[in-house]
């Protein structure tokens, strides 16, 4: 699948700039097995990079100006690197402007470049196409101009670019896009950025994403609000239990004890966070032990929390998960990523994939008049230079 993407991107580059690219970079989207809305709440997450990528072709422009072409959008823009970088009304360009700004602000010196890119990561589906864009761009500029930037710092610069665009995200998406490894999930400690790889062996089950085709219109504002609510909750916990420094030091019992001291919303958010942090540890052990049925139960629990306590689900996602619960061929399902649309991640019994897909597409179309899409997950390598 990616061979065609690479060929098309390279051919478009040659047509646009009259020469072969100097560097070609692939930057993947990500899934997350469990640990949602936990990366900015001191937890662990269990993401992996997938085989859906953005392909970038680069060359030096030998000037102070950079030209960037988005093949899929049929749009392009130029940026003068000697001028202050500002936000634009054309949203996709801001991720690239943000990356350039972060590199400059952090003292990296580089000249103009030409770039063409094209993607097969669905946008707005919770697969982190923006992180792939940021990290692939940084990776490409770094290799073009021989900047020495460690993988961890590529992730952090990408995250800062996303903050500059307006989403106060955690580190999970950028980190997994850069650090992905074929057939491995990454257990990432979002506090220290220590990480370890675990085998992505789901035994008799296939990992399938159901794309609701609902785009997250509320995403940015609600996402940032959740962060503020959690910060408030953490400060209440800290005030009452001085031994608590981060969410991972708090027990569910301590949270329950403070129910009256928090607004109902803040209590629900904090209750979810503390339980979700524990679920990730259990889920990782279940995966290591081959207990995929237990992993599946934990996914259902996470969805309940995301829907009822963290309130980042929507009608369409809830319907998909509720239906999965009653389907004997699905042992786990939950919304994946930031929420308000995008995909559910599902553990489906091997041999029953097609049956499940046709049942769900019909039901979803009948209920919402929307086409449901499916992505078979293939866990793949992180950002690479071809
Ligand atoms: C988005 C953010 C991530 C993370 C997830 C929810 O994808 O970019 O940092 O918070 O939502 O887990």
XYZ file of C-alpha atoms and ligand atoms in Angstrom:
398
model
C 0.000 0.000 0.000
C 2.750 2.409 0.920
C 4.782 1.632 -2.226
C 2.187 3.403 -4.359
C 2.124 6.355 -1.965
C 5.924 6.632 -2.149
C 5.926 6.401 -5.959
C 3.224 9.049 -6.310
C 4.884 11.427 -3.865
C 8.258 11.041 -5.574
C 6.753 11.516 -9.035
C 4.855 14.626 -7.903
C 8.027 16.031 -6.397
C 9.964 15.486 -9.636
C 7.221 17.109 -11.671
C 7.053 20.105 -9.305
C 10.732 20.753 -8.696
C 12.420 19.125 -11.708
C 14.697 16.808 -9.733
C 14.568 13.682 -7.569
C 14.059 14.285 -3.831
C 17.156 14.351 -1.642
C 15.356 12.739 1.287
C 12.159 10.713 1.564
C 10.544 10.178 4.955
C 7.666 7.978 6.107
C 5.853 9.035 9.275
C 3.105 6.814 10.715
C -0.189 7.297 12.499
C -0.821 5.452 15.744
C -3.297 3.320 17.621
C -3.597 3.125 21.390
C -4.506 -0.165 23.042
C -5.407 1.429 26.360
C -4.564 4.465 28.531
C -6.736 7.214 27.065
C -6.490 10.826 28.228
C -3.771 9.634 30.530
C -0.658 10.942 28.811
C -1.201 14.454 30.233
C -2.298 12.970 33.565
C 0.939 11.289 34.656
C -0.079 7.823 33.519
C 1.208 5.058 31.290
C -0.109 4.504 27.785
C 0.105 1.534 25.422
C 0.225 2.872 21.852
C 1.812 1.566 18.646
C 2.632 2.992 15.234
C 0.647 1.564 12.302
C 1.235 1.045 8.589
C -0.748 4.131 7.595
C 1.735 6.901 6.868
C 2.479 10.306 5.483
C 5.185 10.217 2.822
C 7.367 13.350 2.500
C 9.868 14.166 -0.242
C 12.425 16.913 0.483
C 15.222 18.883 -1.113
C 17.150 21.995 -0.107
C 15.822 25.050 -1.931
C 19.154 26.891 -1.649
C 17.320 30.003 -0.513
C 15.628 31.337 2.619
C 12.222 30.338 1.344
C 10.513 26.992 1.750
C 7.728 25.715 -0.450
C 5.458 22.955 0.825
C 2.906 21.135 -1.328
C 0.086 19.003 0.116
C -0.759 16.696 -2.806
C -4.005 15.368 -1.300
C -5.395 18.850 -0.652
C -4.135 20.279 -3.923
C -2.786 23.203 -1.922
C 0.618 24.705 -1.293
C 2.249 27.519 0.639
C 5.551 29.295 0.892
C 7.253 30.481 4.025
C 10.134 32.939 4.347
C 12.391 31.612 7.091
C 13.772 35.078 7.885
C 10.337 36.328 8.978
C 8.620 35.692 12.302
C 6.417 32.571 12.070
C 2.719 33.348 12.552
C -0.489 31.293 12.626
C -2.430 31.208 9.367
C -6.119 30.740 8.567
C -5.174 27.691 6.522
C -5.117 25.201 9.366
C -2.997 22.384 7.880
C -0.135 24.802 7.249
C 0.020 25.663 10.952
C 1.403 22.267 11.915
C 4.315 22.919 9.568
C 4.698 26.559 10.615
C 4.657 25.308 14.223
C 7.447 22.842 13.541
C 9.582 25.514 11.868
C 8.979 27.850 14.797
C 9.891 25.205 17.384
C 13.080 24.295 15.559
C 14.077 27.960 15.279
C 13.153 28.766 18.895
C 15.253 25.846 20.062
C 18.326 27.122 18.220
C 18.416 24.725 15.261
C 19.812 26.370 12.178
C 18.549 25.390 8.736
C 17.889 26.919 5.330
C 14.981 26.806 2.927
C 13.621 23.540 1.570
C 11.064 22.219 -0.874
C 8.683 19.548 0.281
C 5.848 17.511 -1.170
C 3.742 15.212 0.975
C 0.837 12.813 0.663
C -0.913 10.629 3.213
C -3.030 7.539 3.664
C -3.787 8.251 7.334
C -7.454 9.203 7.569
C -7.777 12.737 8.965
C -9.991 13.290 12.023
C -10.268 9.564 12.779
C -8.200 9.626 15.960
C -5.144 8.107 14.290
C -2.969 11.185 14.877
C -2.331 12.391 11.383
C -1.217 15.720 12.870
C 1.501 14.081 14.987
C 2.673 12.189 11.902
C 2.823 15.484 10.015
C 4.794 17.261 12.746
C 7.242 14.455 13.415
C 7.815 13.572 9.761
C 8.499 17.221 9.003
C 11.023 17.553 11.827
C 12.656 14.275 10.835
C 12.961 15.442 7.230
C 14.358 18.891 8.031
C 16.808 17.315 10.495
C 18.131 14.824 7.972
C 18.278 17.389 5.176
C 20.373 19.826 7.214
C 22.181 17.275 9.363
C 20.663 18.528 12.600
C 21.329 16.160 15.484
C 17.968 15.715 17.192
C 17.259 12.668 19.317
C 14.036 10.750 18.740
C 12.682 11.791 22.113
C 13.307 15.451 21.272
C 11.630 15.081 17.871
C 8.530 13.942 19.790
C 8.738 16.831 22.237
C 9.231 19.415 19.483
C 6.252 17.942 17.610
C 4.133 18.177 20.754
C 5.134 21.824 21.218
C 4.153 22.551 17.626
C 0.711 21.051 18.320
C 0.374 23.229 21.454
C 1.224 26.269 19.358
C -1.568 25.345 16.928
C -3.953 25.270 19.912
C -4.367 21.736 21.283
C -2.751 21.250 24.644
C -2.047 17.585 23.911
C 0.030 15.049 25.799
C 3.075 13.283 24.367
C 1.559 9.937 23.334
C 0.900 10.593 19.643
C 4.231 12.153 18.735
C 6.162 9.648 20.840
C 4.539 6.610 19.262
C 4.816 7.981 15.735
C 8.590 8.337 16.213
C 9.331 5.272 18.389
C 7.038 2.672 16.808
C 8.419 -0.809 16.179
C 6.931 -3.572 14.034
C 4.667 -5.907 16.034
C 5.389 -4.171 19.339
C 3.292 -1.936 21.544
C 5.073 0.761 23.516
C 4.479 0.986 27.243
C 5.311 4.623 27.799
C 5.688 6.304 31.153
C 4.386 9.768 30.298
C 6.091 11.279 33.334
C 9.651 10.209 32.690
C 9.341 9.229 29.006
C 10.931 5.874 29.881
C 9.481 3.200 27.663
C 9.592 -0.488 26.936
C 8.344 -2.596 24.038
C 5.898 -5.460 24.570
C 4.903 -8.082 22.003
C 1.721 -7.167 20.183
C 0.426 -10.744 20.158
C -3.337 -10.817 20.379
C -3.507 -14.612 19.996
C -6.846 -15.678 18.511
C -8.068 -12.142 18.010
C -7.635 -9.543 15.287
C -7.321 -5.870 16.041
C -9.758 -3.944 13.856
C -10.632 -0.258 13.887
C -14.192 0.819 13.117
C -14.141 4.368 11.776
C -17.387 6.112 12.745
C -16.770 8.754 10.087
C -17.819 11.314 12.673
C -15.308 14.163 12.877
C -14.490 15.801 16.152
C -15.874 19.317 15.929
C -15.771 19.764 19.712
C -12.378 18.274 19.960
C -10.067 21.224 20.619
C -12.124 23.134 23.158
C -13.335 20.079 25.074
C -9.882 18.521 25.091
C -8.344 21.631 26.619
C -11.197 21.823 29.135
C -10.538 18.237 30.287
C -6.955 19.162 31.035
C -8.038 22.123 33.153
C -10.602 20.001 35.040
C -7.969 17.364 35.791
C -5.497 19.999 37.000
C -8.139 21.285 39.379
C -8.849 17.762 40.627
C -5.174 17.030 41.161
C -4.667 20.169 43.217
C -7.613 19.169 45.480
C -6.086 15.702 45.920
C -2.689 17.239 46.734
C -4.178 19.627 49.289
C -5.827 16.809 51.219
C -3.175 14.148 50.797
C 0.260 15.788 50.788
C 1.911 12.469 49.857
C 0.203 12.710 46.435
C 2.451 14.349 43.863
C 0.887 13.015 40.670
C -2.273 11.107 39.762
C -0.438 7.825 39.893
C 0.149 8.273 43.639
C -3.602 8.500 44.283
C -5.832 5.536 45.123
C -9.456 5.200 44.086
C -10.355 5.268 47.787
C -8.702 8.664 48.252
C -10.637 10.004 45.276
C -13.915 8.647 46.660
C -13.125 10.266 50.028
C -12.949 13.663 48.362
C -16.138 13.367 46.347
C -17.787 16.186 48.309
C -14.811 18.473 47.893
C -14.975 18.422 44.101
C -17.572 19.552 41.605
C -19.393 16.530 40.104
C -17.578 17.040 36.817
C -14.140 17.259 38.355
C -14.856 14.214 40.511
C -15.894 12.143 37.463
C -12.791 13.160 35.519
C -10.453 12.343 38.387
C -12.223 9.067 39.164
C -11.770 7.993 35.551
C -8.102 9.007 35.468
C -7.108 7.094 38.598
C -8.921 3.940 37.453
C -7.534 4.215 33.917
C -3.963 4.454 35.202
C -4.474 1.134 37.018
C -6.142 -0.446 34.004
C -3.093 0.154 31.807
C -0.856 -1.831 34.159
C -3.393 -4.669 34.268
C -3.862 -4.580 30.497
C -0.138 -4.724 29.794
C 0.227 -7.749 32.106
C -2.772 -9.404 30.434
C -1.161 -8.906 27.020
C 2.156 -10.324 28.248
C 0.362 -13.352 29.716
C -1.698 -13.931 26.591
C -4.906 -13.270 28.525
C -6.573 -11.374 25.694
C -10.050 -11.971 27.139
C -9.071 -9.938 30.213
C -7.577 -7.254 27.984
C -10.911 -7.123 26.166
C -12.849 -6.620 29.397
C -10.543 -3.767 30.304
C -11.230 -2.105 26.944
C -14.964 -2.206 27.665
C -14.342 -0.701 31.107
C -12.272 2.086 29.571
C -15.038 2.898 27.142
C -17.568 3.110 29.929
C -15.311 5.599 31.725
C -14.598 7.658 28.610
C -18.288 7.831 27.819
C -19.859 8.314 31.253
C -17.137 9.852 33.413
C -14.757 11.627 31.077
C -17.566 12.450 28.634
C -15.575 12.381 25.420
C -17.734 9.912 23.500
C -20.700 10.486 21.183
C -23.859 8.640 20.207
C -22.274 6.863 17.256
C -19.267 5.569 19.198
C -21.447 4.452 22.114
C -23.708 2.538 19.763
C -20.725 0.744 18.199
C -19.331 -0.278 21.590
C -22.728 -1.240 23.038
C -23.395 -3.447 20.023
C -19.927 -4.992 20.310
C -20.695 -5.970 23.888
C -23.581 -8.130 22.737
C -21.634 -9.711 19.864
C -20.055 -13.062 20.711
C -17.279 -12.461 18.179
C -16.028 -9.267 19.843
C -14.348 -9.494 23.255
C -13.314 -5.870 23.706
C -14.128 -2.477 22.223
C -13.693 1.165 23.099
C -13.364 4.565 21.524
C -9.740 5.314 20.711
C -7.852 8.609 20.825
C -9.202 11.954 21.954
C -12.857 11.082 21.273
C -15.952 12.979 20.006
C -15.753 10.819 16.883
C -13.060 8.871 15.116
C -12.524 5.161 15.604
C -13.296 2.383 18.019
C -10.614 -0.265 18.553
C -11.931 -3.832 18.659
C -10.703 -7.317 19.468
C -12.488 -9.593 17.003
C -12.317 -13.424 16.983
C -10.101 -14.591 14.113
C -12.121 -16.141 11.317
C -15.142 -13.945 12.049
C -13.800 -10.634 10.799
C -15.879 -10.454 7.621
C -19.064 -11.496 9.382
C -18.542 -8.762 11.986
C -17.739 -6.141 9.369
C -20.832 -6.793 7.292
C -23.097 -6.875 10.338
C -21.744 -3.572 11.682
C -21.727 -1.737 8.363
C -25.349 -2.559 7.733
C -26.455 -1.689 11.257
C -24.492 1.562 11.282
C -25.784 2.652 7.899
C -29.366 1.807 8.892
C -29.083 3.704 12.187
C -27.133 6.803 11.250
C -27.107 6.861 7.460
C -23.309 6.934 7.617
C -20.849 4.517 6.051
C -18.715 2.695 8.605
C -15.100 2.085 7.548
C -12.783 -0.649 8.786
C -9.014 -0.672 9.157
C -7.172 -3.925 9.869
C -4.361 -2.896 12.163
C -0.790 -3.699 11.186
C 1.650 -2.531 13.837
C 4.677 -1.036 12.129
C 7.857 0.976 12.492
C 8.073 4.609 13.563
C 9.253 7.552 11.448
C 11.885 6.397 8.956
C 14.151 7.773 6.303
C 13.933 5.724 3.122
C -5.160 13.024 21.530
C -3.929 13.717 22.100
C -3.069 12.738 22.923
C -3.924 12.002 23.951
C -5.184 11.436 23.307
C -6.124 10.845 24.308
O -4.794 12.056 20.589
O -3.135 14.256 21.072
O -2.017 13.445 23.538
O -4.216 12.806 25.036
O -5.902 12.404 22.570
O -5.539 9.767 24.960
